[in-house]
CSV table of C-alpha atoms in Angstrom, one decimal:
chain,number,residue,atom,x,y,z
A,1,GLY,CA,10.5,-197.2,171.2
A,2,GLU,CA,11.9,-195.5,168.2
A,3,ASN,CA,15.0,-193.4,168.4
A,4,VAL,CA,16.2,-191.2,165.5
A,5,GLU,CA,19.7,-189.8,165.4
A,6,GLN,CA,20.6,-187.0,163.0
A,7,HIS,CA,24.0,-185.8,161.8
A,8,PRO,CA,25.5,-183.3,161.5
A,9,SER,CA,23.9,-180.7,163.8
A,10,THR,CA,25.2,-177.9,161.7
A,11,LEU,CA,26.4,-177.8,158.1
A,12,SER,CA,27.8,-174.9,156.1
A,13,VAL,CA,28.3,-175.1,152.3
A,14,GLN,CA,29.1,-172.8,149.5
A,15,GLU,CA,26.3,-172.0,147.1
A,16,GLY,CA,26.3,-174.5,144.3
A,17,ASP,CA,27.8,-177.3,146.4
A,18,SER,CA,25.9,-180.4,147.6
A,19,ALA,CA,24.7,-181.0,151.1
A,20,VAL,CA,24.1,-184.4,152.7
A,21,ILE,CA,22.3,-185.0,156.0
A,22,LYS,CA,22.2,-188.4,157.5
A,23,CYS,CA,19.8,-190.1,160.0
A,24,THR,CA,19.7,-193.5,161.6
A,25,TYR,CA,16.7,-195.1,163.3
A,26,SER,CA,16.4,-197.9,165.8
A,27,ASP,CA,13.1,-199.6,165.2
A,28,SER,CA,13.3,-201.9,162.3
A,29,ALA,CA,9.5,-201.8,162.0
A,30,SER,CA,9.6,-198.1,160.9
A,31,ASN,CA,8.6,-197.9,157.3
A,32,TYR,CA,7.9,-194.2,156.6
A,33,PHE,CA,10.7,-191.5,156.6
A,34,PRO,CA,9.8,-187.9,155.9
A,35,TRP,CA,12.0,-184.8,155.9
A,36,TYR,CA,10.8,-181.4,157.1
A,37,LYS,CA,12.3,-178.0,156.5
A,38,GLN,CA,12.0,-175.2,158.9
A,39,GLU,CA,13.1,-171.8,157.8
A,40,LEU,CA,14.0,-169.2,160.5
A,41,GLY,CA,10.9,-168.2,162.4
A,42,LYS,CA,8.6,-170.3,160.3
A,43,ARG,CA,6.8,-173.6,160.6
A,44,PRO,CA,8.3,-177.0,159.7
A,45,GLN,CA,7.1,-178.1,156.2
A,46,LEU,CA,7.3,-181.5,154.6
A,47,ILE,CA,9.7,-181.4,151.6
A,48,ILE,CA,10.1,-185.1,150.7
A,49,ASP,CA,9.4,-188.5,152.1
A,50,ILE,CA,10.2,-192.1,151.3
A,51,ARG,CA,8.6,-195.4,152.2
A,52,SER,CA,10.6,-198.5,152.9
A,53,ASN,CA,9.6,-200.3,149.7
A,54,VAL,CA,11.9,-198.0,147.7
A,55,GLY,CA,15.5,-197.1,148.1
A,56,GLU,CA,15.6,-193.7,146.5
A,57,LYS,CA,13.3,-190.8,145.7
A,58,LYS,CA,14.1,-187.6,143.9
A,59,ASP,CA,12.3,-184.3,143.5
A,60,GLN,CA,14.3,-181.7,141.5
A,61,ARG,CA,17.3,-180.8,143.5
A,62,ILE,CA,16.5,-182.9,146.6
A,63,ALA,CA,16.7,-186.7,147.0
A,64,VAL,CA,16.4,-189.1,149.8
A,65,THR,CA,18.0,-192.5,150.0
A,66,LEU,CA,17.1,-195.4,152.4
A,67,ASN,CA,19.2,-198.3,153.5
A,68,LYS,CA,16.8,-200.6,155.4
A,69,THR,CA,19.5,-203.1,156.3
A,70,ALA,CA,21.7,-200.5,158.0
A,71,LYS,CA,18.6,-198.5,159.2
A,72,HIS,CA,19.7,-195.2,157.9
A,73,PHE,CA,18.4,-192.7,155.4
A,74,SER,CA,19.9,-189.5,154.0
A,75,LEU,CA,18.8,-186.2,152.4
A,76,HIS,CA,20.8,-185.0,149.5
A,77,ILE,CA,20.5,-181.4,148.2
A,78,THR,CA,22.4,-180.6,145.0
A,79,GLU,CA,23.3,-177.2,143.6
A,80,THR,CA,22.5,-175.5,146.9
A,81,GLN,CA,21.0,-172.0,147.0
A,82,PRO,CA,20.8,-169.5,149.8
A,83,GLU,CA,17.1,-170.2,150.1
A,84,ASP,CA,18.0,-173.7,151.1
A,85,SER,CA,19.3,-172.3,154.4
A,86,ALA,CA,17.1,-173.7,157.1
A,87,VAL,CA,16.9,-176.4,159.8
A,88,TYR,CA,16.1,-179.8,158.4
A,89,PHE,CA,14.5,-182.5,160.4
A,90,CYS,CA,14.3,-186.2,159.6
A,91,ALA,CA,11.7,-188.4,161.1
A,92,ALA,CA,10.5,-192.0,161.2
A,93,LYS,CA,7.4,-193.9,162.0
A,94,VAL,CA,5.6,-197.2,161.7
A,95,GLU,CA,2.7,-197.5,159.4
A,96,TYR,CA,0.7,-200.6,159.9
A,97,GLY,CA,-2.6,-201.6,158.3
A,98,GLY,CA,-5.0,-198.7,158.5
A,99,SER,CA,-3.4,-197.2,161.5
A,100,GLN,CA,-0.3,-195.1,161.9
A,101,GLY,CA,2.3,-194.6,164.7
A,102,ASN,CA,3.5,-191.2,165.6
A,103,LEU,CA,6.4,-189.4,164.0
A,104,ILE,CA,9.7,-189.5,165.9
A,105,PHE,CA,12.0,-186.7,164.9
A,106,GLY,CA,15.7,-186.2,164.9
A,107,LYS,CA,17.4,-183.2,166.5
A,108,GLY,CA,17.7,-181.2,163.3
A,109,THR,CA,20.5,-180.0,161.1
A,110,LYS,CA,21.0,-176.3,160.6
A,111,LEU,CA,22.1,-175.8,157.0
A,112,SER,CA,23.8,-172.6,156.0
A,113,VAL,CA,24.4,-171.9,152.3
A,114,LYS,CA,26.9,-169.1,151.8
A,115,PRO,CA,26.6,-167.1,148.6
B,1,GLU,CA,-7.6,-167.9,157.1
B,2,THR,CA,-6.4,-171.3,156.0
B,3,GLY,CA,-3.8,-173.7,157.5
B,4,VAL,CA,-2.9,-174.0,161.2
B,5,THR,CA,-3.0,-170.9,163.3
B,6,GLN,CA,-1.5,-170.6,166.8
B,7,THR,CA,-2.0,-167.8,169.3
B,8,PRO,CA,-0.3,-166.2,171.0
B,9,ARG,CA,2.9,-166.2,169.0
B,10,HIS,CA,4.9,-165.1,172.0
B,11,LEU,CA,4.1,-165.5,175.7
B,12,VAL,CA,6.1,-164.6,178.8
B,13,MET,CA,4.8,-165.9,182.1
B,14,GLY,CA,5.9,-166.3,185.7
B,15,MET,CA,6.1,-169.7,187.4
B,16,THR,CA,2.8,-169.1,189.3
B,17,ASN,CA,0.8,-167.9,186.3
B,18,LYS,CA,-1.9,-169.7,184.4
B,19,LYS,CA,-2.1,-169.2,180.7
B,20,SER,CA,-3.3,-171.1,177.6
B,21,LEU,CA,-2.0,-171.7,174.1
B,22,LYS,CA,-4.5,-172.0,171.3
B,23,CYS,CA,-4.4,-173.8,168.0
B,24,GLU,CA,-7.0,-173.7,165.2
B,25,GLN,CA,-6.9,-175.5,162.0
B,26,HIS,CA,-9.0,-174.8,158.9
B,27,LEU,CA,-7.9,-177.9,156.9
B,28,GLY,CA,-10.7,-180.3,157.9
B,29,HIS,CA,-8.3,-182.6,159.7
B,30,ASN,CA,-9.3,-184.8,162.5
B,31,ALA,CA,-6.0,-185.4,164.2
B,32,MET,CA,-4.2,-182.7,166.2
B,33,TYR,CA,-0.9,-182.6,168.0
B,34,TRP,CA,1.2,-180.6,170.4
B,35,TYR,CA,5.0,-180.7,170.0
B,36,LYS,CA,7.7,-179.1,172.1
B,37,GLN,CA,10.7,-177.7,170.3
B,38,SER,CA,13.8,-176.9,172.4
B,39,ALA,CA,17.2,-175.9,171.2
B,40,LYS,CA,19.4,-178.8,170.2
B,41,LYS,CA,16.7,-181.3,170.9
B,42,PRO,CA,14.4,-183.3,168.7
B,43,LEU,CA,10.8,-182.2,168.2
B,44,GLU,CA,9.1,-183.8,171.2
B,45,LEU,CA,5.6,-185.2,170.8
B,46,MET,CA,3.5,-184.2,173.8
B,47,PHE,CA,-0.1,-185.0,173.0
B,48,VAL,CA,-2.2,-186.5,170.2
B,49,TYR,CA,-5.9,-186.1,169.6
B,50,ASN,CA,-7.9,-188.1,167.1
B,51,PHE,CA,-11.5,-187.2,166.5
B,52,LYS,CA,-11.3,-185.1,169.8
B,53,GLU,CA,-10.1,-188.1,171.8
B,54,GLN,CA,-6.7,-188.1,173.4
B,55,THR,CA,-4.8,-191.0,172.0
B,56,GLU,CA,-1.3,-190.1,173.2
B,57,ASN,CA,0.2,-188.5,176.3
B,58,ASN,CA,3.9,-188.8,175.9
B,59,SER,CA,4.7,-188.8,179.7
B,60,VAL,CA,4.1,-185.0,179.9
B,61,PRO,CA,4.0,-183.4,183.3
B,62,SER,CA,0.6,-182.6,184.6
B,63,ARG,CA,1.4,-178.8,184.6
B,64,PHE,CA,0.6,-179.1,180.9
B,65,SER,CA,-3.1,-179.8,180.3
B,66,PRO,CA,-4.5,-180.2,176.8
B,67,GLU,CA,-8.0,-179.7,175.7
B,68,CYS,CA,-9.6,-180.5,172.4
B,69,PRO,CA,-13.3,-179.3,172.3
B,70,ASN,CA,-13.7,-180.1,168.6
B,71,SER,CA,-11.6,-181.3,165.7
B,72,SER,CA,-10.7,-177.8,164.7
B,73,HIS,CA,-9.4,-176.4,168.0
B,74,LEU,CA,-6.7,-177.5,170.4
B,75,PHE,CA,-5.6,-175.8,173.6
B,76,LEU,CA,-2.6,-176.3,175.9
B,77,HIS,CA,-3.3,-175.0,179.4
B,78,LEU,CA,-0.2,-174.1,181.4
B,79,HIS,CA,0.1,-173.7,185.1
B,80,THR,CA,3.0,-173.6,187.6
B,81,LEU,CA,5.5,-174.0,184.9
B,82,GLN,CA,9.3,-174.2,185.3
B,83,PRO,CA,12.0,-172.2,183.5
B,84,GLU,CA,13.0,-175.4,181.6
B,85,ASP,CA,9.6,-175.4,180.0
B,86,SER,CA,10.6,-172.4,178.0
B,87,ALA,CA,10.5,-173.5,174.4
B,88,LEU,CA,8.6,-173.2,171.1
B,89,TYR,CA,5.3,-175.1,171.3
B,90,LEU,CA,4.1,-176.3,167.9
B,91,CYS,CA,0.7,-177.4,167.0
B,92,ALA,CA,0.1,-179.7,164.0
B,93,SER,CA,-2.8,-181.4,162.3
B,94,SER,CA,-3.2,-184.2,159.9
B,95,GLN,CA,-5.9,-186.4,158.4
B,96,PRO,CA,-5.9,-189.8,160.0
B,97,GLY,CA,-4.5,-192.3,157.5
B,98,GLU,CA,-2.5,-189.6,155.7
B,99,ARG,CA,1.1,-189.0,156.4
B,100,GLU,CA,1.8,-185.3,156.2
B,101,LEU,CA,1.8,-183.1,159.3
B,102,PHE,CA,0.8,-179.5,158.9
B,103,PHE,CA,2.4,-177.3,161.5
B,104,GLY,CA,1.5,-174.0,162.9
B,105,GLU,CA,4.1,-171.3,163.3
B,106,GLY,CA,4.4,-172.0,167.0
B,107,SER,CA,4.0,-170.2,170.3
B,108,ARG,CA,7.3,-169.0,171.8
B,109,LEU,CA,7.0,-169.5,175.6
B,110,THR,CA,9.3,-168.0,178.1
B,111,VAL,CA,8.9,-168.9,181.8
B,112,LEU,CA,10.6,-166.5,184.2
């Protein structure tokens, strides 16, 4: 089955700096890769996702890159702000035809942005 | 109330108790999930229901018993739990064929 590894487990940056979180996956059939953000005491929420037919996707200050050959994908946050402080989870799953597999999550990265 | 609602938010129980966690979604979704969130571990998928039918049981011990009476409600019945079962239990829903999971805020379970 799919296995998703996520690094680092904790990340501390200064406000305004960039943050990068990396994930690798094991199942080459996986073709959908979302990122969820969980603020302290709150629910995980989808912030960005990417499908395997593209290599990069951007949404304002966040971007995700995908390297299918190496089976890894990364989340990039630029110009970090204190409100970016949260736990970020990557995930992977296989989408096939009209059906979908289940999301397999990484262990999470606790990002702290210091003012 | 909209979204995914979980009750109770906090639960403390002894190893011999029987309790239940409840999840309700008002999004019109037909797929519901239970995840376990423990410190320093990935979100672990426990159960999946599609259109009230269980489609996934991820090797979960029988002391956890799910119930899905309709597409809007999902329960997790708990009995004779172990201290290592202490965790945040997250419910989620989605529309089959769509990608995004909508999570509840979780039920924090402590087993003494």
